[in-house]
CSV table of C-alpha atoms and ligand atoms in Angstrom, one decimal:
chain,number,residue,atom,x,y,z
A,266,UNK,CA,-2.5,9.0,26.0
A,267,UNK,CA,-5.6,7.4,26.4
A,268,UNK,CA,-6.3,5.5,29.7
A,269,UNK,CA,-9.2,3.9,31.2
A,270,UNK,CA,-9.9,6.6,34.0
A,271,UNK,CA,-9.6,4.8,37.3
A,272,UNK,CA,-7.0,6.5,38.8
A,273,UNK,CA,-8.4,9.4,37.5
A,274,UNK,CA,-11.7,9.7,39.0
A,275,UNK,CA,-10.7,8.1,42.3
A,276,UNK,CA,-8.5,10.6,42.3
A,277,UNK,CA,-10.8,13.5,41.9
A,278,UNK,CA,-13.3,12.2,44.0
A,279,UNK,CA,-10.9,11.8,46.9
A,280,UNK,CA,-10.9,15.3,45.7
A,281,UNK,CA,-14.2,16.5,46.0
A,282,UNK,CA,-13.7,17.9,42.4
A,283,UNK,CA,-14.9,16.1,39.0
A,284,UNK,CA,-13.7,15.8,35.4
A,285,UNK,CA,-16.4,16.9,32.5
A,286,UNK,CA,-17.4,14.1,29.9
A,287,UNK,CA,-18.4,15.8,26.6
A,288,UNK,CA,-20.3,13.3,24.0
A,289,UNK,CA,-18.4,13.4,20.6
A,290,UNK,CA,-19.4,11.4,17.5
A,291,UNK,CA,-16.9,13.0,15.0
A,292,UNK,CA,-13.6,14.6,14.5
A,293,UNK,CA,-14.8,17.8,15.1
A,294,UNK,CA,-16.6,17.6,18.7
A,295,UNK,CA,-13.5,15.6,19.7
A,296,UNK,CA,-11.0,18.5,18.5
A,297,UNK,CA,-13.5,20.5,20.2
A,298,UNK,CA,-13.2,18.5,23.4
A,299,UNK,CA,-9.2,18.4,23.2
A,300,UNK,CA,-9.1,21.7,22.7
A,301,UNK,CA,-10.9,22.7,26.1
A,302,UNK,CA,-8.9,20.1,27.9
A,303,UNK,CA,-5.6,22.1,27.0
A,304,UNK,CA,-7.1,25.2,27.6
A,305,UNK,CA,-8.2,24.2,30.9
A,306,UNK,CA,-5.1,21.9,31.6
A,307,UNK,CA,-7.4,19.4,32.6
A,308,UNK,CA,-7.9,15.5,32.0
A,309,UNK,CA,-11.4,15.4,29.6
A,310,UNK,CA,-13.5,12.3,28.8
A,311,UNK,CA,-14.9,11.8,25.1
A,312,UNK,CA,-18.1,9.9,25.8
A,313,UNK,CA,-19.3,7.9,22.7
A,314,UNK,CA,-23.0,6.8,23.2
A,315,UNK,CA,-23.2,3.0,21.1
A,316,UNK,CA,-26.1,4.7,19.0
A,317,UNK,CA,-24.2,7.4,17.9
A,318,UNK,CA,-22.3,4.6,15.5
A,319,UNK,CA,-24.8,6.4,12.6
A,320,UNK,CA,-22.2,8.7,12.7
A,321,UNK,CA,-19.1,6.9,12.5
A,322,UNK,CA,-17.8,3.3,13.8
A,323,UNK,CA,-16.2,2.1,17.1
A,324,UNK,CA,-12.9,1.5,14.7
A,325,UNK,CA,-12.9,5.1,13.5
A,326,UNK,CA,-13.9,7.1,16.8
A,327,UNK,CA,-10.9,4.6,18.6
A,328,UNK,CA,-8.2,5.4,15.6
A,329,UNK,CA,-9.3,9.3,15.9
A,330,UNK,CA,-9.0,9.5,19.5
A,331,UNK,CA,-6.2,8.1,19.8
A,332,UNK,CA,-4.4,9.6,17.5
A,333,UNK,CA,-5.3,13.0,18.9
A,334,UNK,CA,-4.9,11.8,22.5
A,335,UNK,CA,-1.5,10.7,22.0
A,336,UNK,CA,-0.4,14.1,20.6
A,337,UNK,CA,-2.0,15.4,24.0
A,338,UNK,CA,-0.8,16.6,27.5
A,339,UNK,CA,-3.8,15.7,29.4
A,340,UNK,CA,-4.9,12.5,30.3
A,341,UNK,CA,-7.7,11.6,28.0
A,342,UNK,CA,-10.5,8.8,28.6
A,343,UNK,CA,-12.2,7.0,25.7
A,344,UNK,CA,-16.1,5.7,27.4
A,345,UNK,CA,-18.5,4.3,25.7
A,346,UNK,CA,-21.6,6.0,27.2
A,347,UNK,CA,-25.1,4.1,28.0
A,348,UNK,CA,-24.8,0.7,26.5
A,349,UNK,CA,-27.3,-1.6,27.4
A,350,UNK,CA,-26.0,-4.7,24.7
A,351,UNK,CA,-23.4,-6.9,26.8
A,352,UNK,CA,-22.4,-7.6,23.0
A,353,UNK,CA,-22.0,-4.1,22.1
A,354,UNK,CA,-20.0,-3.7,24.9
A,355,UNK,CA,-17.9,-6.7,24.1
A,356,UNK,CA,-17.2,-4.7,20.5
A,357,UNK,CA,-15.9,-1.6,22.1
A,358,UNK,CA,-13.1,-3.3,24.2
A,359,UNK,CA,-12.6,-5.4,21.5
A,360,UNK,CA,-11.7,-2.1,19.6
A,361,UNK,CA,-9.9,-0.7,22.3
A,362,UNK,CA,-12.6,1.2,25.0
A,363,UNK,CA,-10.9,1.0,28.2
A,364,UNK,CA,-14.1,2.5,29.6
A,365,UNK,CA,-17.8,1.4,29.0
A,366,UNK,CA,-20.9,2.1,31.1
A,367,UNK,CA,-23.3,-0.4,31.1
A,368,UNK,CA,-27.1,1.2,31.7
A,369,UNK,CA,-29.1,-1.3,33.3
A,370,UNK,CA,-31.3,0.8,34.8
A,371,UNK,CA,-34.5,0.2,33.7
A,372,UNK,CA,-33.8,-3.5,34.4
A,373,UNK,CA,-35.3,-4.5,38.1
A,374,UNK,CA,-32.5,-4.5,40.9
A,375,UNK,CA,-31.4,-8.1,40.5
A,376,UNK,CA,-30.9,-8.2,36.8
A,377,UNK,CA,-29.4,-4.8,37.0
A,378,UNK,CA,-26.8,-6.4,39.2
A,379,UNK,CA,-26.3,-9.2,37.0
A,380,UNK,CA,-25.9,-7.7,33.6
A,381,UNK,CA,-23.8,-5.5,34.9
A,382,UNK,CA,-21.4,-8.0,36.3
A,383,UNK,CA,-21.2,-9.9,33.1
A,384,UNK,CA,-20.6,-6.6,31.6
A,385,UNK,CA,-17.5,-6.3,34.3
A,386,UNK,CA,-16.9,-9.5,33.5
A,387,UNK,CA,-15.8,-8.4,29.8
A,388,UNK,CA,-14.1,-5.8,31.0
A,389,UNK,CA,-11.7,-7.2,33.4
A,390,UNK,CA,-10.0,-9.2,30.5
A,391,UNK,CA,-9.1,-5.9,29.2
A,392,UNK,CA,-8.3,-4.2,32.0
A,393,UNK,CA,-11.3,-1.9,31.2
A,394,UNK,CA,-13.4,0.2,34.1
A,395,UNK,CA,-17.2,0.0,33.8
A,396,UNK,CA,-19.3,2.4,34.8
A,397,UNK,CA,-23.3,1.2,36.1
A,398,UNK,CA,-26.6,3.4,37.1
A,399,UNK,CA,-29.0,2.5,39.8
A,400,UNK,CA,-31.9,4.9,39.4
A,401,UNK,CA,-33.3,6.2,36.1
A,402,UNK,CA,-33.2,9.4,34.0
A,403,UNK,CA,-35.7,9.7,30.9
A,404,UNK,CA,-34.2,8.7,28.0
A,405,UNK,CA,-30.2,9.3,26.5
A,406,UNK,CA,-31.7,12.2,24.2
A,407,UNK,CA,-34.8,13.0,25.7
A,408,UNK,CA,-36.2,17.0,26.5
A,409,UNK,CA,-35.5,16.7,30.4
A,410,UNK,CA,-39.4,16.5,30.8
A,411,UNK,CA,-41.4,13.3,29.2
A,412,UNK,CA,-40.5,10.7,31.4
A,413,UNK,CA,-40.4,10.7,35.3
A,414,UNK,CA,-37.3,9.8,36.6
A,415,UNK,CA,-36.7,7.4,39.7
A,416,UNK,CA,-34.0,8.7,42.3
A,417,UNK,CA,-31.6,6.8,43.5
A,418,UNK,CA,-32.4,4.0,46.1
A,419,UNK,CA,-29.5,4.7,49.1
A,420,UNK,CA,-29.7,1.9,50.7
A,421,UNK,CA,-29.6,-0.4,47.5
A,422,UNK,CA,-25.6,1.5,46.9
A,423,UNK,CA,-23.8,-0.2,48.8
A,424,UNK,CA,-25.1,-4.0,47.8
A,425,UNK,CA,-25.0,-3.0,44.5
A,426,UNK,CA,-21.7,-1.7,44.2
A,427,UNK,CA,-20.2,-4.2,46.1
A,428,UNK,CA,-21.7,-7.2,43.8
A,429,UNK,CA,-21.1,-5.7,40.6
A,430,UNK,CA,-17.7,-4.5,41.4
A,431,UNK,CA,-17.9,-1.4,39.1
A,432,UNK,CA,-15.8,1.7,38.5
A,433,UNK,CA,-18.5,4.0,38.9
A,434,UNK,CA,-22.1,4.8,39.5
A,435,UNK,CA,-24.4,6.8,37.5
A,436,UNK,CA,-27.0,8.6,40.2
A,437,UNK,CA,-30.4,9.8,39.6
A,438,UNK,CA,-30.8,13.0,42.0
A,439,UNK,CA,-32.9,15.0,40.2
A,440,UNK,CA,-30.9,15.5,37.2
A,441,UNK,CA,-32.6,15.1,33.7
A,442,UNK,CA,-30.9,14.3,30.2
A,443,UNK,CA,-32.1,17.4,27.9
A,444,UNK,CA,-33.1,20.6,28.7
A,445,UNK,CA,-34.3,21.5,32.3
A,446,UNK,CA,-37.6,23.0,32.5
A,447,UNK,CA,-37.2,25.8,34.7
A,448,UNK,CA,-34.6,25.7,37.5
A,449,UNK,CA,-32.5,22.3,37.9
A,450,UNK,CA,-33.2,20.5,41.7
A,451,UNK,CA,-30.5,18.1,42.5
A,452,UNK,CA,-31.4,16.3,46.1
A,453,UNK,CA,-28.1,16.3,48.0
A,454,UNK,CA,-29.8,14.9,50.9
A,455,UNK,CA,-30.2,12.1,48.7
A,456,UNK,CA,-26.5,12.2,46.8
A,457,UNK,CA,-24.9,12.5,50.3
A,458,UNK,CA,-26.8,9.7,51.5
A,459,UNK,CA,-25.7,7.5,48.1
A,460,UNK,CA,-21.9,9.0,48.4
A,461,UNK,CA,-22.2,7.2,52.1
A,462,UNK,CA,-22.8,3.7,51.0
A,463,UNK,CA,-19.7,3.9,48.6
A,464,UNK,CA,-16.0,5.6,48.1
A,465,UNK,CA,-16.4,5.0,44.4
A,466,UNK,CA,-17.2,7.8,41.8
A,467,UNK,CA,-20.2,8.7,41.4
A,468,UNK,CA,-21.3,10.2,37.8
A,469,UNK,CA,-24.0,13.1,36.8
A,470,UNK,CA,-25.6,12.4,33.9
A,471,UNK,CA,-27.5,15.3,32.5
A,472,UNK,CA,-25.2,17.9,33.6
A,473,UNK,CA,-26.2,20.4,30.8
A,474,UNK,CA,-27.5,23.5,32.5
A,475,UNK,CA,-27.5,22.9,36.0
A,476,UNK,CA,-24.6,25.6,36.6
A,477,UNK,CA,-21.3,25.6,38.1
A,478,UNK,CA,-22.5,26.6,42.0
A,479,UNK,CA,-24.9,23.3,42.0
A,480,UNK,CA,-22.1,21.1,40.5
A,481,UNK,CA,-19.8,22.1,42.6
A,482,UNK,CA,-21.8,21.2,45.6
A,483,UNK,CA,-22.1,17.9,44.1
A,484,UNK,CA,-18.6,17.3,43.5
A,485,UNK,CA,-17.9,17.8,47.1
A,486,UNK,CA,-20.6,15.1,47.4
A,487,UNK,CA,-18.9,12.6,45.4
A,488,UNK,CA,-19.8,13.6,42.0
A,489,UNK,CA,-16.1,12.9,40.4
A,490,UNK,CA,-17.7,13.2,36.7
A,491,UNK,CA,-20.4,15.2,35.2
A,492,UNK,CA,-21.9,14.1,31.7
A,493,UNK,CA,-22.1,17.2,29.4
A,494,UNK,CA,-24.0,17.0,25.7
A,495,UNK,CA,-27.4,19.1,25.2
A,496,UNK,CA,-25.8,22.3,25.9
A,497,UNK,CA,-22.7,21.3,23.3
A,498,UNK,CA,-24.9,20.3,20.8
A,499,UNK,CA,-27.2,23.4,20.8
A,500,UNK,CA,-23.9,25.4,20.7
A,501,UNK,CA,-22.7,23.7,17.8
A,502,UNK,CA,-26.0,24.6,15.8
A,503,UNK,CA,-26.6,27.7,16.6
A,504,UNK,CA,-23.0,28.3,15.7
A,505,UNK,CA,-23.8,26.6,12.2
A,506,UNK,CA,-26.5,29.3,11.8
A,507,UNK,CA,-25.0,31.9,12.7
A,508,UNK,CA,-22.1,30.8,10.2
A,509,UNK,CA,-24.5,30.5,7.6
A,510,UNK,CA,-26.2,33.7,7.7
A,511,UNK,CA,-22.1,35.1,6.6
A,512,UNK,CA,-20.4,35.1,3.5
A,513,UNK,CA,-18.3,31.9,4.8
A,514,UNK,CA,-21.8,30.7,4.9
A,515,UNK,CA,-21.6,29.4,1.6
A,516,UNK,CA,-18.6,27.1,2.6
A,517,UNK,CA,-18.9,24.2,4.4
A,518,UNK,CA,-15.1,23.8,5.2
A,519,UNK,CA,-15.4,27.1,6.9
A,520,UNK,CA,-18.6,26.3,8.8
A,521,UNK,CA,-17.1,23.9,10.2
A,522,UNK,CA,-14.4,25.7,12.0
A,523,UNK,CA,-16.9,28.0,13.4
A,524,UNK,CA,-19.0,24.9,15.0
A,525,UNK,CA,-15.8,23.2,16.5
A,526,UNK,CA,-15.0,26.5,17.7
A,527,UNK,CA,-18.8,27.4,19.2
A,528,UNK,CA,-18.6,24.1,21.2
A,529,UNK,CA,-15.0,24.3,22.9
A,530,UNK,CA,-16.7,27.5,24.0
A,531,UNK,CA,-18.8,26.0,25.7
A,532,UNK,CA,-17.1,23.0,26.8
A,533,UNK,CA,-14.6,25.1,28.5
A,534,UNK,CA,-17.0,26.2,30.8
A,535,UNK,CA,-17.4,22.6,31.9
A,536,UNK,CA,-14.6,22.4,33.6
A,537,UNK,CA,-14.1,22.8,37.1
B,817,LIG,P1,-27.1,16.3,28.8
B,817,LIG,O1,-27.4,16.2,27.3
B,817,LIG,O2,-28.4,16.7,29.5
B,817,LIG,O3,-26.0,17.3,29.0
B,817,LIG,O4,-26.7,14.9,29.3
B,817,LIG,C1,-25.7,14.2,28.7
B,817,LIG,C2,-25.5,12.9,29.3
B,817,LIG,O5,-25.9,12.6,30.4
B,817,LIG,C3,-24.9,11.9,28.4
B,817,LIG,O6,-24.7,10.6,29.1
């Protein structure tokens, strides 16, 4: 069944573990996805980012997921990852999100706090959980490199998760969206300073490559979910090619199979 993840992540924080949220944008990366969860017998989260509806609309990734997730042992958590339109927001729950994060991160503190409350606001009438980030990371799909990211503020956590009332927090520790550039630094000075100011649970965007030893330290930090994509998604392609370069490599159908099955490789790894 689907649900909206509070319980959930509380639960694993309380924990000191955390639950993997792999982007998906099709049938496939969510069978992929599903397919880890069971073999892991873990909860998963499919994370759909609102640009990804190129690929396919908020009706058709809601009616997919939950058909799947119903069929499903584990709990399952449909989010709508970094959204910074309060109206594309409202679309999701109107669809049937149960989980949205609204990025207002590279909004100055006060408006940060504000739009996210309104987006809180629209949740609440759906009994949805919103998740917000104070901080920055470079950009949803960048190379883990172009922009500098801004850490965390510690002493802005508490007032800011107190005011906004959200679910969770995204925190900016050192970790980049994309591909890290040589070994991946998280600050835990910094993380166990943020995990301090608030018993909510704190996300890790850019998880993709920092390795199990580092994100386990993080989890016992407060990290209760860890964002997964880059490393799925190069996975996936290299799967494709390798696919191609075989006599199924004429068949698309067949291609296919091998990609799902290159990224529940890797997504299995994910999990704690
Ligand atoms: P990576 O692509 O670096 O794994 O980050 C994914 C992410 O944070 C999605 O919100």
């Amino acid at each position: 069944m689907l649900s909206n993840g509070k319980s959930l992540l509380l639960q694993v924080r309380a924990g000191g573990r955390y639950i993997p949220a792999f982007n998906i944008y099709n049938l496939e990366t969510m069978q992929a996805a599903l397919a880890a969860s069971a073999n892991a017998g873990q909860p998963v989260i499919l994370a759909f980012g609102a640009g990804y509806r190129k690929h396919a609309s908020f009706q058709m990734i809601y009616a997919m997921a939950k058909t799947l997730a119903d069929s499903h042992a584990q709990e399952v958590v449909l989010h709508l990852d970094h959204c910074r339109d309060l109206s594309v927001i409202q679309e999701a729950l109107d669809t049937g999100f149960q989980s949205v994060m609204f990025d207002g991160s590279q909004l100055p503190f006060p408006d940060n706090i504000e739009a996210t409350q309104k987006a809180k606001t629209l949740a609440k009438a759906y009994g949805a959980c919103v998740e917000g980030e104070l901080g920055g990371l470079n950009s949803e799909d960048g190379d883990g490199g172009a922009e500098v990211p801004r850490y965390t503020d510690a002493t802005a956590v508490k007032q800011f998760a107190g005011q906004t009332g959200v679910d969770s927090l995204a925190v900016s520790i050192g970790n980049v969206h994309g591909v890290y550039h040589g070994k991946p630094h998280l600050n835990f000075d910094r993380l166990a300073d943020i995990a301090a100011q608030t018993s909510i649970p704190l996300v890790l965007h850019g998880s993709s490559g920092i390795g199990k030893p580092l994100l386990k330290q993080a989890a016992a930090l407060g990290i209760a979910k860890i964002n997964v994509n880059t490393e799925v998604a190069r996975a996936g392609a290299a799967a494709a090619a390798a696919a191609l370069q075989t006599p199924d490599g004429k068949r698309l159908d067949r291609v296919m199979l091998t990609v799902r099955d290159g990224m529940r490789e890797v997504m299995e790894r994910y999990f704690l």
